[in-house]
Amino acid sequence: MFVRKFRFLSLVFSIIVLSASVTWALGFGLGETKEQLKLKYEIKVLDHGNDCVTVSLIITDEGRLNPLNSVDLVIPNKESKDGSGSPDLSLSLAIRKVDGKQVVRAHLKKELAERAEIQLRTSGLDGKQEPQTWYYHTIPIAEHIKNKQEKKK
């Protein structure tokens, strides 16, 4: 009895595994600027003075990326100089609507924020969707931390 059940379950499992087509969507980083993508957003960095910062992204217009699928915080691998390989951290951030704008916040250590980037991800560009394809625009946070430090001086 047990052998028959085992054979049957093995057969079902084999059929499912062999019949499933393995496909992964390809993500393409967009090399275009904020202006070329017609994006309107603002980054604010609040330094708490205790080695932690709060990064806020306020999106007023999604531009050519409309509609956004997600806003992700990505911290690239420390050893990887060119950004290839798997990241140390990658997570989707909650998007809140405030006064008709999309707001995203992340609170993290300053050391991580200097390596971090925010990715605006979409499955279509200019309203056209390609099957199994997604696009992302990268916003490095380090530039905004440096700008804030220069303004203080």
mmCIF file of C-alpha atoms in Angstrom:
data_model
loop_
_atom_site.group_PDB
_atom_site.id
_atom_site.type_symbol
_atom_site.label_atom_id
_atom_site.label_comp_id
_atom_site.label_asym_id
_atom_site.label_seq_id
_atom_site.Cartn_x
_atom_site.Cartn_y
_atom_site.Cartn_z
ATOM 1 C CA MET A 1 0.000 0.000 0.000
ATOM 2 C CA PHE A 2 2.739 2.472 0.983
ATOM 3 C CA VAL A 3 4.748 1.645 -2.161
ATOM 4 C CA ARG A 4 1.729 2.386 -4.389
ATOM 5 C CA LYS A 5 1.130 5.773 -2.726
ATOM 6 C CA PHE A 6 4.816 6.628 -2.960
ATOM 7 C CA ARG A 7 4.893 5.754 -6.681
ATOM 8 C CA PHE A 8 1.747 7.750 -7.337
ATOM 9 C CA LEU A 9 3.051 10.822 -5.480
ATOM 10 C CA SER A 10 6.411 10.508 -7.259
ATOM 11 C CA LEU A 11 4.649 10.347 -10.607
ATOM 12 C CA VAL A 12 2.498 13.407 -9.823
ATOM 13 C CA PHE A 13 5.534 15.357 -8.605
ATOM 14 C CA SER A 14 7.519 14.412 -11.746
ATOM 15 C CA ILE A 15 4.703 15.483 -14.050
ATOM 16 C CA ILE A 16 4.370 18.859 -12.321
ATOM 17 C CA VAL A 17 8.111 19.528 -12.337
ATOM 18 C CA LEU A 18 8.681 18.423 -15.926
ATOM 19 C CA SER A 19 5.648 20.188 -17.353
ATOM 20 C CA ALA A 20 6.322 23.537 -15.706
ATOM 21 C CA SER A 21 8.179 25.975 -17.886
ATOM 22 C CA VAL A 22 10.891 27.751 -15.988
ATOM 23 C CA THR A 23 10.915 31.443 -16.834
ATOM 24 C CA TRP A 24 12.262 34.454 -15.037
ATOM 25 C CA ALA A 25 11.545 38.029 -15.882
ATOM 26 C CA LEU A 26 14.483 40.113 -17.071
ATOM 27 C CA GLY A 27 15.096 43.401 -15.299
ATOM 28 C CA PHE A 28 16.718 46.242 -17.198
ATOM 29 C CA GLY A 29 18.320 49.218 -15.499
ATOM 30 C CA LEU A 30 17.432 52.446 -17.257
ATOM 31 C CA GLY A 31 20.391 54.694 -18.009
ATOM 32 C CA GLU A 32 18.184 57.691 -18.652
ATOM 33 C CA THR A 33 18.134 60.667 -16.317
ATOM 34 C CA LYS A 34 15.294 61.767 -14.104
ATOM 35 C CA GLU A 35 14.427 64.502 -16.614
ATOM 36 C CA GLN A 36 14.484 62.142 -19.611
ATOM 37 C CA LEU A 37 12.100 59.800 -17.788
ATOM 38 C CA LYS A 38 9.906 62.801 -16.855
ATOM 39 C CA LEU A 39 10.096 61.784 -13.203
ATOM 40 C CA LYS A 40 9.333 64.288 -10.473
ATOM 41 C CA TYR A 41 10.554 63.261 -7.043
ATOM 42 C CA GLU A 42 12.395 64.651 -4.068
ATOM 43 C CA ILE A 43 14.773 62.873 -1.690
ATOM 44 C CA LYS A 44 15.109 64.077 1.886
ATOM 45 C CA VAL A 45 17.733 62.717 4.269
ATOM 46 C CA LEU A 46 17.343 63.339 7.990
ATOM 47 C CA ASP A 47 20.517 62.659 9.998
ATOM 48 C CA HIS A 48 19.565 61.794 13.568
ATOM 49 C CA GLY A 49 23.116 62.329 14.850
ATOM 50 C CA ASN A 50 23.288 58.818 16.326
ATOM 51 C CA ASP A 51 24.719 57.082 13.242
ATOM 52 C CA CYS A 52 21.194 56.588 11.813
ATOM 53 C CA VAL A 53 19.398 58.392 9.004
ATOM 54 C CA THR A 54 15.856 58.477 7.686
ATOM 55 C CA VAL A 55 15.543 58.621 3.911
ATOM 56 C CA SER A 56 12.260 59.916 2.475
ATOM 57 C CA LEU A 57 11.292 59.731 -1.188
ATOM 58 C CA ILE A 58 8.373 61.886 -2.300
ATOM 59 C CA ILE A 59 7.124 61.069 -5.810
ATOM 60 C CA THR A 60 4.877 63.690 -7.396
ATOM 61 C CA ASP A 61 4.923 62.289 -10.958
ATOM 62 C CA GLU A 62 5.847 58.771 -12.136
ATOM 63 C CA GLY A 63 6.595 60.054 -15.639
ATOM 64 C CA ARG A 64 7.350 57.390 -18.230
ATOM 65 C CA LEU A 65 7.469 54.687 -15.530
ATOM 66 C CA ASN A 66 3.745 55.007 -14.849
ATOM 67 C CA PRO A 67 2.433 52.823 -13.227
ATOM 68 C CA LEU A 68 5.117 51.896 -10.690
ATOM 69 C CA ASN A 69 5.031 48.293 -9.491
ATOM 70 C CA SER A 70 7.243 48.839 -6.464
ATOM 71 C CA VAL A 71 9.835 51.023 -4.799
ATOM 72 C CA ASP A 72 12.731 48.931 -3.516
ATOM 73 C CA LEU A 73 15.625 49.649 -1.191
ATOM 74 C CA VAL A 74 18.738 47.847 -2.436
ATOM 75 C CA ILE A 75 22.095 47.667 -0.684
ATOM 76 C CA PRO A 76 24.656 46.264 -3.152
ATOM 77 C CA ASN A 77 27.230 43.705 -2.077
ATOM 78 C CA LYS A 78 30.116 45.422 -0.275
ATOM 79 C CA GLU A 79 32.800 43.364 -2.066
ATOM 80 C CA SER A 80 31.329 43.952 -5.514
ATOM 81 C CA LYS A 81 32.780 47.105 -7.058
ATOM 82 C CA ASP A 82 30.622 47.091 -10.196
ATOM 83 C CA GLY A 83 27.294 46.289 -8.503
ATOM 84 C CA SER A 84 27.061 42.792 -9.972
ATOM 85 C CA GLY A 85 26.170 39.769 -7.904
ATOM 86 C CA SER A 86 23.518 39.415 -5.277
ATOM 87 C CA PRO A 87 22.871 42.411 -3.024
ATOM 88 C CA ASP A 88 23.402 42.432 0.743
ATOM 89 C CA LEU A 89 19.797 43.577 1.137
ATOM 90 C CA SER A 90 16.860 44.057 -1.212
ATOM 91 C CA LEU A 91 13.344 44.801 -0.034
ATOM 92 C CA SER A 92 10.182 46.477 -1.229
ATOM 93 C CA LEU A 93 9.133 49.570 0.696
ATOM 94 C CA ALA A 94 5.576 50.479 1.592
ATOM 95 C CA ILE A 95 4.173 53.308 -0.540
ATOM 96 C CA ARG A 96 1.799 55.697 1.227
ATOM 97 C CA LYS A 97 -0.374 58.368 -0.367
ATOM 98 C CA VAL A 98 0.004 61.776 1.308
ATOM 99 C CA ASP A 99 -1.653 64.849 -0.245
ATOM 100 C CA GLY A 100 -1.821 63.150 -3.662
ATOM 101 C CA LYS A 101 1.895 62.251 -3.572
ATOM 102 C CA GLN A 102 3.500 58.862 -3.069
ATOM 103 C CA VAL A 103 5.778 58.781 -0.026
ATOM 104 C CA VAL A 104 8.311 56.114 0.906
ATOM 105 C CA ARG A 105 10.501 56.148 4.032
ATOM 106 C CA ALA A 106 13.381 54.005 5.270
ATOM 107 C CA HIS A 107 15.276 54.301 8.548
ATOM 108 C CA LEU A 108 18.752 52.756 8.458
ATOM 109 C CA LYS A 109 22.330 53.055 9.654
ATOM 110 C CA LYS A 110 24.342 55.773 7.939
ATOM 111 C CA GLU A 111 26.986 53.246 6.867
ATOM 112 C CA LEU A 112 24.350 51.241 4.976
ATOM 113 C CA ALA A 113 22.642 54.353 3.597
ATOM 114 C CA GLU A 114 25.912 55.442 1.962
ATOM 115 C CA ARG A 115 25.891 52.216 -0.088
ATOM 116 C CA ALA A 116 22.120 52.026 -0.585
ATOM 117 C CA GLU A 117 20.030 52.935 -3.586
ATOM 118 C CA ILE A 118 16.330 53.223 -4.225
ATOM 119 C CA GLN A 119 14.957 51.505 -7.312
ATOM 120 C CA LEU A 120 11.691 52.592 -8.942
ATOM 121 C CA ARG A 121 10.405 49.436 -10.665
ATOM 122 C CA THR A 122 7.792 49.064 -13.375
ATOM 123 C CA SER A 123 6.658 46.393 -15.810
ATOM 124 C CA GLY A 124 6.082 48.895 -18.603
ATOM 125 C CA LEU A 125 7.879 51.835 -20.121
ATOM 126 C CA ASP A 126 5.898 54.591 -21.830
ATOM 127 C CA GLY A 127 2.740 52.578 -21.144
ATOM 128 C CA LYS A 128 3.980 49.598 -23.197
ATOM 129 C CA GLN A 129 4.422 46.278 -21.441
ATOM 130 C CA GLU A 130 6.733 43.530 -22.605
ATOM 131 C CA PRO A 131 6.085 39.990 -21.369
ATOM 132 C CA GLN A 132 8.615 38.748 -18.802
ATOM 133 C CA THR A 133 10.368 42.150 -18.661
ATOM 134 C CA TRP A 134 10.642 44.881 -16.044
ATOM 135 C CA TYR A 135 12.578 48.125 -15.782
ATOM 136 C CA TYR A 136 14.084 50.112 -12.936
ATOM 137 C CA HIS A 137 15.464 53.594 -12.342
ATOM 138 C CA THR A 138 18.170 53.811 -9.678
ATOM 139 C CA ILE A 139 18.484 56.669 -7.183
ATOM 140 C CA PRO A 140 21.771 56.511 -5.209
ATOM 141 C CA ILE A 141 21.253 57.746 -1.650
ATOM 142 C CA ALA A 142 24.939 58.586 -1.028
ATOM 143 C CA GLU A 143 24.705 61.661 -3.289
ATOM 144 C CA HIS A 144 21.923 63.109 -1.138
ATOM 145 C CA ILE A 145 23.802 62.435 2.113
ATOM 146 C CA LYS A 146 26.890 64.222 0.741
ATOM 147 C CA ASN A 147 24.804 67.181 -0.480
ATOM 148 C CA LYS A 148 23.273 67.554 2.971
ATOM 149 C CA GLN A 149 26.702 67.458 4.642
ATOM 150 C CA GLU A 150 28.052 70.101 2.220
ATOM 151 C CA LYS A 151 25.106 72.409 2.964
ATOM 152 C CA LYS A 152 25.873 72.205 6.707
ATOM 153 C CA LYS A 153 29.427 73.492 6.162
#
